[in-house]
Short mmCIF file of C-alpha atoms in Angstrom, two decimals:
data_model
loop_
_atom_site.label_atom_id
_atom_site.label_comp_id
_atom_site.label_asym_id
_atom_site.label_seq_id
_atom_site.Cartn_x
_atom_site.Cartn_y
_atom_site.Cartn_z
CA UNK A 1 143.54 162.47 168.10
CA UNK A 2 144.26 163.24 171.75
CA UNK A 3 146.51 166.13 172.71
CA UNK A 4 149.27 163.89 174.12
CA UNK A 5 149.74 162.27 170.74
CA UNK A 6 150.09 165.64 169.07
CA UNK A 7 152.94 167.02 171.20
CA UNK A 8 155.77 166.20 168.78
CA UNK A 9 155.33 167.08 165.09
CA UNK A 10 156.15 164.46 162.48
CA UNK A 11 158.73 164.94 159.73
CA UNK A 12 155.92 165.80 157.33
CA UNK A 13 154.65 168.50 159.64
CA UNK A 14 157.93 170.25 160.39
CA UNK A 15 160.57 171.46 157.99
CA UNK A 16 163.65 169.23 158.32
CA UNK A 17 165.64 169.82 155.16
CA UNK A 18 169.01 169.59 156.91
CA UNK A 19 168.33 166.00 157.97
CA UNK A 20 166.13 164.77 155.14
CA UNK A 21 168.40 164.77 152.08
CA UNK A 22 166.19 162.78 149.76
CA UNK A 23 165.24 163.34 146.13
CA UNK A 24 165.21 167.12 146.66
CA UNK A 25 168.60 167.28 148.37
CA UNK A 26 169.66 170.88 148.90
CA UNK A 27 173.34 170.17 149.46
CA UNK A 28 174.82 168.09 146.67
CA UNK A 29 178.50 167.30 147.28
CA UNK A 30 178.77 170.35 149.56
CA UNK A 31 177.72 172.71 146.76
CA UNK A 32 175.37 175.62 147.53
CA UNK A 33 172.50 174.47 145.33
CA UNK A 34 168.79 175.13 145.58
CA UNK A 35 165.84 173.65 143.73
CA UNK A 36 163.55 176.37 142.43
CA UNK A 37 160.11 175.44 143.80
CA UNK A 38 158.38 177.10 140.85
CA UNK A 39 160.39 175.81 137.88
CA UNK A 40 162.09 172.73 139.33
CA UNK A 41 165.47 174.07 138.15
CA UNK A 42 168.55 173.32 140.26
CA UNK A 43 170.50 176.56 140.80
CA UNK A 44 174.12 176.58 141.98
CA UNK A 45 174.84 179.88 143.74
CA UNK A 46 178.59 179.39 143.24
CA UNK A 47 178.11 179.66 139.48
CA UNK A 48 176.43 183.08 139.60
CA UNK A 49 179.18 185.60 138.84
CA UNK A 50 177.16 188.81 138.77
CA UNK A 51 176.76 190.27 142.26
CA UNK A 52 173.35 191.88 141.68
CA UNK A 53 171.98 188.70 140.13
CA UNK A 54 173.32 186.67 143.05
CA UNK A 55 171.56 188.91 145.57
CA UNK A 56 168.28 188.85 143.63
CA UNK A 57 168.38 185.07 143.30
CA UNK A 58 169.32 184.65 146.94
CA UNK A 59 166.43 186.83 148.10
CA UNK A 60 163.96 185.07 145.79
CA UNK A 61 164.88 181.64 147.09
CA UNK A 62 164.88 182.79 150.71
CA UNK A 63 161.32 183.96 150.11
CA UNK A 64 160.48 180.46 148.82
CA UNK A 65 162.12 178.97 151.89
CA UNK A 66 160.11 181.19 154.23
CA UNK A 67 156.90 180.52 152.32
CA UNK A 68 157.37 176.77 152.76
CA UNK A 69 157.90 177.27 156.47
CA UNK A 70 154.76 179.42 156.66
CA UNK A 71 152.72 176.73 154.90
CA UNK A 72 154.03 174.00 157.19
CA UNK A 73 153.36 176.16 160.25
CA UNK A 74 149.80 176.89 159.10
CA UNK A 75 149.09 173.19 158.44
CA UNK A 76 150.48 172.16 161.82
CA UNK A 77 148.51 174.82 163.68
CA UNK A 78 145.26 173.89 161.92
CA UNK A 79 145.73 170.20 162.76
CA UNK A 80 146.43 170.94 166.42
CA UNK A 81 144.33 174.05 167.03
CA UNK A 82 141.53 172.29 168.89
CA UNK A 83 143.76 170.18 171.16
CA UNK A 84 146.62 172.62 171.81
CA UNK A 85 145.35 176.09 170.99
CA UNK A 86 146.97 178.58 168.63
CA UNK A 87 149.87 179.86 170.73
CA UNK A 88 150.98 176.44 171.96
CA UNK A 89 150.76 174.97 168.45
CA UNK A 90 152.98 177.74 167.08
CA UNK A 91 155.44 177.35 169.97
CA UNK A 92 155.80 173.60 169.45
CA UNK A 93 156.27 174.08 165.72
CA UNK A 94 158.93 176.75 166.25
CA UNK A 95 160.77 174.58 168.81
CA UNK A 96 160.99 171.64 166.44
CA UNK A 97 161.97 173.88 163.54
CA UNK A 98 164.84 175.37 165.55
CA UNK A 99 166.08 171.89 166.40
CA UNK A 100 166.07 170.80 162.77
CA UNK A 101 166.99 173.94 160.83
CA UNK A 102 170.07 175.80 162.16
CA UNK A 103 169.75 178.60 159.59
CA UNK A 104 166.26 179.45 160.79
CA UNK A 105 167.46 179.25 164.39
CA UNK A 106 170.42 181.55 163.72
CA UNK A 107 168.77 184.20 161.59
CA UNK A 108 165.16 184.26 162.71
CA UNK A 109 165.35 183.33 166.39
CA UNK A 110 168.84 184.25 167.57
CA UNK A 111 168.64 187.44 165.49
CA UNK A 112 171.67 187.22 163.20
CA UNK A 113 169.76 189.03 160.48
CA UNK A 114 172.78 190.07 158.40
CA UNK A 115 172.96 186.51 157.11
CA UNK A 116 172.42 185.98 153.38
CA UNK A 117 170.69 182.87 152.12
CA UNK A 118 173.15 181.94 149.37
CA UNK A 119 176.01 181.61 151.87
CA UNK A 120 174.77 181.19 155.42
CA UNK A 121 171.96 178.72 154.77
CA UNK A 122 174.53 176.27 153.45
CA UNK A 123 177.19 177.26 155.97
CA UNK A 124 174.79 176.53 158.84
CA UNK A 125 173.48 173.30 157.38
CA UNK A 126 176.99 171.99 156.72
CA UNK A 127 177.08 171.57 160.51
CA UNK A 128 173.70 169.85 160.78
CA UNK A 129 173.37 166.20 161.71
CA UNK A 130 177.11 165.47 161.83
CA UNK A 131 177.56 161.70 162.20
CA UNK A 132 179.24 160.07 165.22
CA UNK A 133 183.02 160.19 164.95
CA UNK A 134 182.93 163.15 162.57
CA UNK A 135 186.15 165.08 161.91
CA UNK A 136 185.89 168.24 159.84
CA UNK A 137 187.56 171.46 158.72
CA UNK A 138 185.72 174.63 157.68
CA UNK A 139 187.67 177.61 156.34
CA UNK A 140 186.11 180.92 155.31
CA UNK A 141 187.39 184.50 155.01
CA UNK A 142 187.32 186.80 158.01
CA UNK A 143 184.04 188.66 158.66
CA UNK A 144 182.01 186.03 156.83
CA UNK A 145 180.01 185.16 159.99
CA UNK A 146 181.57 181.71 160.10
CA UNK A 147 181.73 181.68 163.91
CA UNK A 148 178.20 183.07 164.12
CA UNK A 149 176.70 180.10 162.31
CA UNK A 150 179.26 177.34 162.75
CA UNK A 151 180.09 177.97 166.40
CA UNK A 152 177.42 180.05 168.19
CA UNK A 153 174.36 178.76 166.34
CA UNK A 154 175.80 175.26 166.15
CA UNK A 155 176.39 174.85 169.89
CA UNK A 156 172.97 176.28 170.73
CA UNK A 157 171.38 173.84 168.29
CA UNK A 158 173.36 170.98 169.84
CA UNK A 159 172.22 171.95 173.36
CA UNK A 160 168.51 172.18 172.54
CA UNK A 161 168.75 168.75 170.91
CA UNK A 162 170.69 167.23 173.84
CA UNK A 163 170.77 169.08 177.19
CA UNK A 164 173.48 166.73 178.47
CA UNK A 165 175.94 167.43 175.65
CA UNK A 166 179.46 168.50 176.70
CA UNK A 167 181.08 170.99 174.33
CA UNK A 168 184.59 172.42 174.37
CA UNK A 169 185.31 175.68 172.54
CA UNK A 170 189.06 175.95 172.03
CA UNK A 171 190.75 178.98 170.44
CA UNK A 172 194.26 180.41 170.15
CA UNK A 173 193.55 182.33 173.37
CA UNK A 174 191.21 181.42 176.20
CA UNK A 175 189.72 184.95 176.06
CA UNK A 176 188.67 184.40 172.44
CA UNK A 177 187.04 181.07 173.25
CA UNK A 178 185.42 182.66 176.30
CA UNK A 179 183.91 185.41 174.15
CA UNK A 180 182.19 182.80 171.99
CA UNK A 181 180.93 180.98 175.07
CA UNK A 182 179.54 184.21 176.52
CA UNK A 183 177.82 185.14 173.26
CA UNK A 184 176.16 181.73 173.07
CA UNK A 185 175.25 181.78 176.77
CA UNK A 186 173.68 185.24 176.49
CA UNK A 187 170.97 183.87 174.22
CA UNK A 188 169.91 181.58 177.07
CA UNK A 189 170.08 184.51 179.50
CA UNK A 190 168.64 187.43 177.52
CA UNK A 191 167.12 186.44 174.17
CA UNK A 192 163.44 186.60 175.11
CA UNK A 193 162.12 184.87 172.03
CA UNK A 194 164.56 182.01 172.44
CA UNK A 195 163.79 181.77 176.16
CA UNK A 196 160.05 181.58 175.46
CA UNK A 197 160.61 178.70 173.04
CA UNK A 198 163.02 176.84 175.33
CA UNK A 199 162.14 177.79 178.93
CA UNK A 200 163.79 174.65 180.30
CA UNK A 201 167.16 176.04 179.16
CA UNK A 202 166.59 179.58 180.47
CA UNK A 203 168.54 180.35 183.68
CA UNK A 204 166.36 181.89 186.39
CA UNK A 205 168.94 182.26 189.16
CA UNK A 206 172.24 184.15 189.28
CA UNK A 207 173.93 180.90 190.28
CA UNK A 208 172.92 179.48 186.88
CA UNK A 209 174.72 182.21 184.92
CA UNK A 210 178.06 180.40 184.97
CA UNK A 211 181.34 182.10 184.09
CA UNK A 212 183.34 183.10 181.02
CA UNK A 213 184.86 179.64 180.71
CA UNK A 214 182.07 177.30 181.84
CA UNK A 215 178.28 177.24 181.71
CA UNK A 216 175.61 174.61 182.36
CA UNK A 217 172.10 174.65 180.99
CA UNK A 218 169.46 174.31 183.74
CA UNK A 219 167.99 171.47 181.66
CA UNK A 220 171.09 169.33 182.21
CA UNK A 221 170.33 166.11 184.10
CA UNK A 222 173.56 164.09 183.85
CA UNK A 223 176.01 164.21 186.78
CA UNK A 224 179.20 165.30 185.02
CA UNK A 225 182.06 167.63 185.88
CA UNK A 226 182.29 169.17 182.44
CA UNK A 227 180.04 172.10 181.70
CA UNK A 228 177.54 172.20 178.87
CA UNK A 229 179.84 174.82 177.34
CA UNK A 230 183.53 175.05 178.20
CA UNK A 231 186.21 177.45 176.92
CA UNK A 232 189.97 176.96 176.71
CA UNK A 233 192.94 178.37 174.86
CA UNK A 234 195.76 176.66 173.02
CA UNK A 235 198.29 175.68 175.66
CA UNK A 236 195.77 175.39 178.50
CA UNK A 237 195.14 172.03 180.13
CA UNK A 238 191.79 170.27 180.57
CA UNK A 239 192.93 167.52 182.92
CA UNK A 240 190.34 164.79 183.43
CA UNK A 241 187.86 166.62 181.19
CA UNK A 242 186.04 164.73 178.46
CA UNK A 243 183.70 166.13 175.82
CA UNK A 244 181.21 165.03 173.20
CA UNK A 245 181.97 167.89 170.78
CA UNK A 246 185.17 169.89 170.38
CA UNK A 247 185.27 173.00 168.22
CA UNK A 248 188.70 174.37 167.36
CA UNK A 249 187.73 177.91 166.44
CA UNK A 250 190.58 180.13 165.18
CA UNK A 251 193.38 177.96 166.54
CA UNK A 252 195.70 180.43 164.81
CA UNK A 253 195.40 183.99 163.52
CA UNK A 254 197.13 186.32 161.10
CA UNK A 255 199.82 187.15 163.66
CA UNK A 256 200.47 183.72 165.12
CA UNK A 257 201.13 182.03 161.75
CA UNK A 258 204.38 184.02 161.63
CA UNK A 259 205.68 182.38 164.81
CA UNK A 260 207.19 178.88 164.36
CA UNK A 261 206.96 178.35 168.13
CA UNK A 262 203.23 179.12 168.25
CA UNK A 263 202.55 177.02 165.16
CA UNK A 264 204.41 174.10 166.70
CA UNK A 265 202.21 174.39 169.77
CA UNK A 266 199.07 174.48 167.61
CA UNK A 267 200.09 171.38 165.71
CA UNK A 268 200.87 169.57 168.95
CA UNK A 269 197.45 170.31 170.39
CA UNK A 270 195.69 169.37 167.16
CA UNK A 271 197.42 165.98 167.25
CA UNK A 272 196.35 165.34 170.85
CA UNK A 273 192.87 166.83 170.84
CA UNK A 274 191.16 163.45 170.40
CA UNK A 275 192.26 162.52 173.91
CA UNK A 276 189.81 165.13 175.21
CA UNK A 277 186.83 163.25 173.79
CA UNK A 278 184.80 161.10 176.14
CA UNK A 279 184.37 158.53 173.37
CA UNK A 280 186.59 159.18 170.30
CA UNK A 281 184.62 156.82 167.99
CA UNK A 282 181.47 158.85 168.70
CA UNK A 283 182.75 162.32 169.58
CA UNK A 284 182.90 165.08 166.98
CA UNK A 285 185.78 167.47 166.26
CA UNK A 286 185.38 170.47 163.96
CA UNK A 287 188.10 173.00 163.18
CA UNK A 288 186.92 176.40 161.95
CA UNK A 289 189.13 179.23 160.80
CA UNK A 290 190.70 181.31 158.06
CA UNK A 291 193.64 180.41 155.85
CA UNK A 292 196.38 182.98 156.48
CA UNK A 293 199.40 181.11 155.11
CA UNK A 294 200.00 178.26 152.66
CA UNK A 295 201.89 176.30 155.35
CA UNK A 296 199.61 177.03 158.31
CA UNK A 297 198.25 174.05 160.34
CA UNK A 298 195.45 173.55 157.81
CA UNK A 299 197.88 171.38 155.86
CA UNK A 300 198.04 168.97 158.79
CA UNK A 301 194.27 168.69 158.90
#
């Protein structure tokens, strides 16, 4: 087979569990379940009550997960070694894996190595392959790395799959949304492993560094006013701006839920946020946060 025909791995060659939910589905009704590759047993992490057992099981299954990736990588490299060479074969495999598996991208390429398999694999993959028109709510406790995998990793995954995507990060304060934008952008600026895998997205000029509220990938080709990543706070206006993905990350916090005025503002923006989508039937909106009060805006969602 000629080299040109080998450039893009097939589904059989690259791990794509997040998009291929067939007979070995790993997320059944949003439950954190895993099929033991040795025994065939389906294990539900949520049913393991003993902490030490949970950690042992989590580590054992992450080892299985990594072993499967290693086998797929080896097979792909062997099939393409003559036409592409070793380094290029590995690079192409890793690129496609990052596009299809957000957990691998987040933990093993972006470097969020505090992630644990029994939580963050499923957290990350709950954001994978969201259908057009998707509307969703994710709520987790504070310090559970929810923004790490469902905001930072998610937007990076979206960008490497579509360089022309327009994403709005909207938080209770523009500074908080800007911090998430900067963290995501810094992987394109400074994460050497990521930059080697995706050089087309790696800024080379100071002018391509953007700001704390807007950034464009150098791979962007569409003529559009909106940035690849955009940050805004509740109460700020995005006049004439239209997006493909809107992430409402921490629209409220532990302090703001005590203010009826602030909560009223949050609810108003939540009700109008669809108007910021370029195409509401296709655009995606995901709210991510923590439940601080029984009557917080989560009830509206």
